Every structure is written in C-alpha cells, then in structure tokens.
Amino acid sequence: MNRTDHDVIVVGAGFAGLYQLYRLRQQGFRVKLYEAGAELGGIWYWNCYPGARVDTHVPMYEYGLEEIWSEWNWSERFPGWAELRRYFNFVDQKLDLRRDVQFSTRIAAARFDEAQEHWRIETDSGETVTAKFFVPCLGFGTKPFIPEIKGLGSFDGPCHHTAQWPQDGLSFKDKRIAVIGTGASGVQIAQEAAKEASHLTIFQRTPCLALPMRQQALDPEIMAEWRKGYRERYAKRRNSFGGFDFSLLPSSPGHPTPAERQTKYQELWDEGAFHFWIGTYMDVLTDEAVNRTAYDFWRARTLPRIKDPRVAALLAPQEPPYPFGTKRPSLEQGFFEIFNQDNVELVDLNTDPIEAITPRGIRTHDGDLEFDIIVLATGFDAVSGGLTSIDIRDTAGGSLKQRWAEGTRTYLGIATSGFPNLIYVYGPQSPSGFCNGPTCAELQGDWVVRFLTDMRDRGVTRFETTAAAENAWGRIMRELAGRSLFPRANSWYMGANIPGKPREMLNYPGGIAFYLEQCDAVRDRDYEGFILNAAAAASNRDGSFVVEAMMAAPAAAQ
Ligand code: N01
C-alpha cells in the first residue's frame, strides 16, 4: 500500500464509529476518528434537550463487550442522555479510544485519488488527510430538519431544534413554550416542559401512536441479577428482526386466533419498550386488516387517559392516521395525561396551520400566540442526509448527493459504485432505522471490520461495488418493502418527511438476522458484488445471487 496519513478514517464518535475504531485498531490498522461534536456519544452529544432518553431497554442499548457490561451499572431501564454520556466515558476508560479521536471537527469533503488509490479528506478547518479506507459512521439522525417557516429567524427568544440543544441547557420554568412536532423527540420534550412551563402549546400535524415505556429504576443488585442472563440476551439479537432480545412472532392463516391475539397484545403492552411494535405478530406489519386490530387495541387503552373529547379525537382518532407501527412509535411516560393539565394546549396544524414565526411567537391561521421559547422537534433528513451533506465525490467527479438525488443506490447498504474503498456503517438500505443502534454497530460493524481486514491481508488496494450489484440490492429493498405496510406512511423511514426527497424505503426491512445472512453469503462467495482490484472485474460478480437467495428464503418481513 502507498503510505497514507492513516489506514482508515472513521467519522462519528457514536456507537458505530467507536466500535470501528476499537476493532480496526485491534486488527492493526492505523485509525483516526473525526467527530463534529466536542465529546463522545454521537447523537447523545447533540440531543441533550430536557427529557432526552433512549427508548431501548437495558441491556440492549450498550455494547455487548463483556469487559464493559460486566462492570457498568445503569440507574434506569431507559437511561437519559446524561447517563449515556457517562457510559461513553466509561467505555473510553476501558478501551482507550480518545487518543485517536479528533473532536469538534466536521468532515467537509472527500475525494478518491485514483492514481494513489486513497481518499483525500478535508475537514471544515481546512486540514487535508489521506487514508486507504473511508468509513463514515454517521447514524441515521445526523442532519436535523428545520422546515421553511416564514419569519423563522425573526423570533426574539431562544428557538432550537431538539438535536441542536444548548449544551449548557435551557430552563422551561415559568416560561411559555411552543413545541412543534410530535415524534419521539417532541413527545419526550413535551412531557418535561409540561412539568415546569407556565404554558405549553404543542403543535401537532400527525398524531404519534406512542406506547407506554414502563420505566424502571435499577440498582447494582438488580443489575447483578440481570447480568446473569446477558450473554444469552445478547446472543438473541443476532436472530431478531430489530436487534433486540425479542423479535417478531410468526403468523399464518388462522394463527393466532383473535382471542390468542388479544391475549398476546396485552402481554406485549404490559411488557413496555418496543414489544407491542416489533415483538408482535409479523402480520401486523404486513396485513392492513390485522394492523387495524393493533391500532384499535392501542386506541382503546389510550382514549381513557385523555379527558377532553376534542383533544382525544386529535391524539387518538377513530380512523388510524397511518397503519400502526409504520411510523416509529415513541415510548411515553404520561404523555397523554399532560393534555389534561390546565397549562397544556394542543394545536391541530391541519385545521389551524402555522403561517409565520413572529418576533413574539407564532402566528397561526386562527391568530397570534406569544412564547418565550420555541422548540423545533421536527426530525431529521434521516438515514441518508448525513452522508449526502458531506461533499463526497466519485471517481468521475460527481457527488454522492447528486448520485442519490433520484433515489438511493447501494449494495448491502454499505457501499456505492464509483466510490472505491468507501464503506458506511448504519447507512441507507441497511437495517439502520429498524435496528437497535448498538446491535447494528457491532454486528454489521464486525462484517465491515472483517471485510477491510480481508482486503488488506489479500493485498487489495482498491475495492468497489458495481451498478449491477446495486440493482440487485435495490430489487431486494423494493420487494421486501412492498410486502410490508411501511410504504403507506409519510415517515422518515420512507424519506417522506423531507420536501423533495425521493420517496423510497431507506431502511432494509427484512430484519437484521436475514440481513446478516445475506452479508455473510456475499463474503462466502468471495465478496461477490465487489470488484477487488480493478483488474479482477468479472461479469458474473454482480451480487444478483443474493436476490435469488432472498426469494427462496423465508423472509423475515413476510
Ligand atoms: O423526528 P420525527 P423525531 N410543521 O421525524 C413534525 C429517534 N429518536 O426527532 O408526522 C409541523 O419522528 C412531524 O410531523 P409529521 C427515533 O428513531 C430516538 O421526533 O411529519 N410539524 C413529526 O411530528 C425517532 O423516530 C429517541 O406530520 C412538522 C415531527 O415534526 C427519530 O429519532 C428520542 C413539520 C418530527 O418527528 C426521529 O424522531 C428521540 C412542519 N413543517 C428521537 N415538519 C430515543 O429515545 C415536521 N413536523 C432513542
């Protein structure tokens, strides 16, 4: 290999990037990690708004590395952002990560140098570095989405997106707060604001079919007991749909019976976490009539919690606003009850839309409202937005952003033709948003580490996937998505939350277990679908065999 500044440049100090740093270093690579934030933690650096907490239960939202979990105690079943930051510092103490991390540095551009067969990468401070391999690990929520609202910059008080929250905090005490958006972030911040604000106004466009979190305080004794089962629980992730220690349940014509279904729904409901969503019967996510039974179950339990019938009809309408589970549910802790408080109000943006932000507040169709703080809980240009916001150029000089303007093209959700020696973890067309982050960071991450190690050990100086392999993978994405109800919702899963973004399934919907099988099959076939060193190009290396394998196998999303 020609000498480069580093063997591998990784971007992002969240679960996926830090895992790459740790594991690639173990394999003897010279690795450098760049992070835009000033600390470790990825999204947990940026998302420090009041109430921000993970909605994946302990011990799934952590590394399955025994040297870490055997010594770390959580204080809650669903930890908050501050505890998650402490966890990342603990991981750093154990794995000695920081020495290869450059903080407060955003990668601005990357170009592949064909002659040298390496990446030339520019930071926002003008530094240029080179590496053989480029591994962005950007997570799905790197690029906040701020809608174009007239007068947005004119507001006199603080106005923040949830993922750009001030690091030194912002008190809601006795303030008039506006929260725009009712996804997971909006639900969490509204719950907190309702406790302290003199008045809280929540602007809702689409109801969030939030599920009970069932938070639980933990202590070292409980943790010691739970740890006895950790190995088994971590092993289950590999065979699951969403990277958890539970998975979708099989269903078939006549099974379960309606009575069995209701009993199971109740069990899943009582369990909390995401059990009622992706621990349910598979047909809930594929069959509209069955899906309705899940919605009706949800609604029957939610309605009694809301006193005002007008508000109840907006939060839990008789007709589902979208098939249950096709937009990601939030896990709530008393969300529906806050609307019974005198200081909380719900504005339905469908009948009373926002017309402008004014210096003193928000003007809706029905009139002017005054606020001290405006919260934009309006989501992300998710999954692909992080990658396309870096000016990454292909060998012909075209950008990844241009390439994906009409639709995302990847092979296995990790590589794109024309971009040699570039692999992304947790990216578009991988399980990404459907998979628990740490699970994907490790399991998909292990595949990537093995791939890069194999390339190096075999003296491969240039690898690249092909357009044919992308076509094959695109077929899989469409086939699996078409079997599900996901395309029916205007969700970030479908890119449908961003004006002008192509509407397409961005997250591999066949489950992590089946995804890993397909990745392993590619490896077993000598990395079919990749051209290893340009001279090795062969017409049969198009990756189409994975399509046949998928058609033959019992797909997890059926
Ligand atoms: O973003 P969202 P989020 N005018 O896109 C509304 C993860 N997460 O930040 O539904 C008015 O879900 C939009 O309305 P609609 C989690 O994976 C995890 O809440 O498009 N409203 C919606 O209500 C989650 O799924 C945790 O009609 C506008 C909201 O803004 C993902 O992040 C915590 C609007 C956006 O909801 C994203 O969640 C928080 C406009 N112009 C988040 N534009 C954990 O606990 C958008 N909206 C791990």
Short mmCIF file of N, CA and C and ligand atoms in Angstrom, two decimals, residues 43-44 49 53-56 61 140 145 147 149 161-162 180-186 188 203 205-206 327-328 349 354 377-380 490 492 497, ligand 1:
data_model
loop_
_atom_site.label_atom_id
_atom_site.label_comp_id
_atom_site.label_asym_id
_atom_site.label_seq_id
_atom_site.Cartn_x
_atom_site.Cartn_y
_atom_site.Cartn_z
N ILE A 43 -25.18 10.90 18.81
CA ILE A 43 -26.43 11.66 18.99
C ILE A 43 -26.62 12.12 20.43
N TRP A 44 -25.97 11.43 21.37
CA TRP A 44 -26.16 11.83 22.77
C TRP A 44 -25.35 13.05 23.13
N TYR A 49 -31.65 17.73 25.00
CA TYR A 49 -32.84 18.51 25.39
C TYR A 49 -33.47 17.88 26.63
N ARG A 53 -33.99 10.76 26.25
CA ARG A 53 -33.55 9.47 26.80
C ARG A 53 -33.74 8.41 25.74
N VAL A 54 -33.01 7.34 25.91
CA VAL A 54 -33.11 6.26 24.93
C VAL A 54 -34.40 5.48 25.17
N ASP A 55 -35.00 5.04 24.09
CA ASP A 55 -36.19 4.22 24.30
C ASP A 55 -35.93 2.76 23.94
N THR A 56 -34.70 2.36 24.09
CA THR A 56 -34.35 0.93 24.05
C THR A 56 -33.95 0.53 25.46
N TYR A 61 -29.22 -1.41 24.83
CA TYR A 61 -28.62 -0.18 24.32
C TYR A 61 -27.23 0.03 24.92
N PHE A 140 -28.36 7.60 11.90
CA PHE A 140 -29.44 7.97 10.98
C PHE A 140 -29.90 9.41 11.19
N PHE A 145 -33.65 18.40 10.57
CA PHE A 145 -34.52 19.02 9.56
C PHE A 145 -35.24 20.21 10.19
N PRO A 147 -37.90 22.97 9.08
CA PRO A 147 -38.79 23.33 7.97
C PRO A 147 -38.68 24.81 7.64
N ILE A 149 -40.21 27.91 7.53
CA ILE A 149 -41.40 28.61 8.04
C ILE A 149 -41.10 30.10 7.93
N HIS A 161 -33.70 23.58 17.53
CA HIS A 161 -34.04 22.21 17.15
C HIS A 161 -33.60 21.30 18.30
N THR A 162 -34.34 20.21 18.50
CA THR A 162 -34.01 19.31 19.62
C THR A 162 -32.58 18.74 19.51
N ILE A 180 -43.05 22.33 18.34
CA ILE A 180 -43.57 21.99 17.00
C ILE A 180 -43.08 20.58 16.67
N GLY A 181 -44.03 19.66 16.48
CA GLY A 181 -43.65 18.29 16.15
C GLY A 181 -43.95 17.33 17.29
N THR A 182 -44.50 16.18 16.94
CA THR A 182 -44.87 15.19 17.96
C THR A 182 -44.34 13.81 17.61
N GLY A 183 -43.08 13.76 17.14
CA GLY A 183 -42.40 12.46 17.01
C GLY A 183 -41.79 12.11 18.37
N ALA A 184 -40.81 11.21 18.37
CA ALA A 184 -40.21 10.76 19.63
C ALA A 184 -39.62 11.93 20.40
N SER A 185 -38.95 12.84 19.70
CA SER A 185 -38.32 13.98 20.39
C SER A 185 -39.39 14.92 20.95
N GLY A 186 -40.42 15.20 20.16
CA GLY A 186 -41.47 16.11 20.60
C GLY A 186 -42.19 15.56 21.82
N GLN A 188 -41.02 13.47 24.08
CA GLN A 188 -40.14 13.50 25.26
C GLN A 188 -40.02 14.91 25.84
N PHE A 203 -47.80 21.74 18.89
CA PHE A 203 -48.32 21.86 17.52
C PHE A 203 -48.20 20.50 16.85
N ARG A 205 -49.09 17.84 13.72
CA ARG A 205 -49.58 17.63 12.34
C ARG A 205 -50.14 16.22 12.21
N THR A 206 -49.40 15.26 12.77
CA THR A 206 -49.83 13.86 12.72
C THR A 206 -49.70 13.28 14.12
N LYS A 327 -44.96 4.34 11.28
CA LYS A 327 -44.10 5.42 11.73
C LYS A 327 -43.58 4.95 13.08
N ARG A 328 -42.37 5.35 13.42
CA ARG A 328 -41.80 4.81 14.65
C ARG A 328 -42.56 5.34 15.86
N LEU A 349 -52.49 21.32 13.50
CA LEU A 349 -51.97 22.07 12.36
C LEU A 349 -52.75 21.81 11.07
N ILE A 354 -49.59 26.81 10.89
CA ILE A 354 -48.67 27.91 11.20
C ILE A 354 -48.52 28.76 9.94
N ALA A 377 -39.13 20.33 17.15
CA ALA A 377 -38.95 18.88 17.28
C ALA A 377 -39.34 18.26 15.95
N THR A 378 -38.72 18.75 14.89
CA THR A 378 -39.18 18.48 13.53
C THR A 378 -38.38 17.40 12.81
N GLY A 379 -37.55 16.68 13.54
CA GLY A 379 -36.95 15.48 12.96
C GLY A 379 -35.68 15.73 12.16
N PHE A 380 -35.41 14.78 11.26
CA PHE A 380 -34.12 14.73 10.58
C PHE A 380 -34.28 14.42 9.09
N ASN A 490 -46.18 8.49 5.67
CA ASN A 490 -45.23 9.56 5.31
C ASN A 490 -44.18 9.67 6.41
N TRP A 492 -40.05 9.12 8.08
CA TRP A 492 -38.64 9.27 7.71
C TRP A 492 -38.08 7.95 7.21
N ASN A 497 -40.57 12.59 4.94
CA ASN A 497 -40.71 13.75 5.84
C ASN A 497 -39.95 14.97 5.32
O1 N01 B 1 -38.49 13.26 14.45
P1 N01 B 1 -39.78 12.72 13.66
P2 N01 B 1 -38.06 12.97 15.95
N1 N01 B 1 -44.68 21.59 10.51
O2 N01 B 1 -39.46 12.86 12.22
C1 N01 B 1 -43.32 17.19 12.62
C2 N01 B 1 -35.19 8.86 17.09
N2 N01 B 1 -35.32 9.34 18.42
O3 N01 B 1 -36.83 13.80 16.22
O4 N01 B 1 -45.50 13.37 11.44
C3 N01 B 1 -45.17 20.94 11.57
O5 N01 B 1 -40.21 11.41 14.17
C4 N01 B 1 -43.67 15.83 12.11
O6 N01 B 1 -44.99 15.79 11.66
P3 N01 B 1 -45.47 14.64 10.62
C5 N01 B 1 -36.30 7.91 16.75
O7 N01 B 1 -35.84 6.89 15.92
C6 N01 B 1 -34.99 8.49 19.38
O8 N01 B 1 -39.15 13.09 16.89
O9 N01 B 1 -44.39 14.59 9.57
N3 N01 B 1 -44.71 19.78 12.03
C7 N01 B 1 -43.39 14.99 13.36
O10 N01 B 1 -44.45 15.07 14.27
C8 N01 B 1 -37.25 8.79 16.03
O11 N01 B 1 -38.14 8.12 15.22
C9 N01 B 1 -35.10 8.85 20.65
O12 N01 B 1 -46.76 15.08 10.12
C10 N01 B 1 -43.69 19.25 11.36
C11 N01 B 1 -42.18 15.72 13.95
O13 N01 B 1 -42.15 17.01 13.42
C12 N01 B 1 -36.28 9.67 15.28
O14 N01 B 1 -35.24 9.92 16.19
C13 N01 B 1 -35.56 10.10 21.01
C14 N01 B 1 -43.12 19.87 10.24
C15 N01 B 1 -40.89 15.03 13.57
O15 N01 B 1 -40.89 13.74 14.09
C16 N01 B 1 -36.85 10.96 14.86
O16 N01 B 1 -37.66 11.48 15.90
C17 N01 B 1 -35.88 10.97 20.02
C18 N01 B 1 -43.66 21.09 9.82
N4 N01 B 1 -43.21 21.73 8.74
C19 N01 B 1 -35.75 10.59 18.73
N5 N01 B 1 -42.11 19.09 9.81
C20 N01 B 1 -34.70 7.85 21.62
O17 N01 B 1 -35.21 7.78 22.66
C21 N01 B 1 -42.07 18.03 10.62
N6 N01 B 1 -43.02 18.13 11.56
C22 N01 B 1 -33.64 6.92 21.21
#
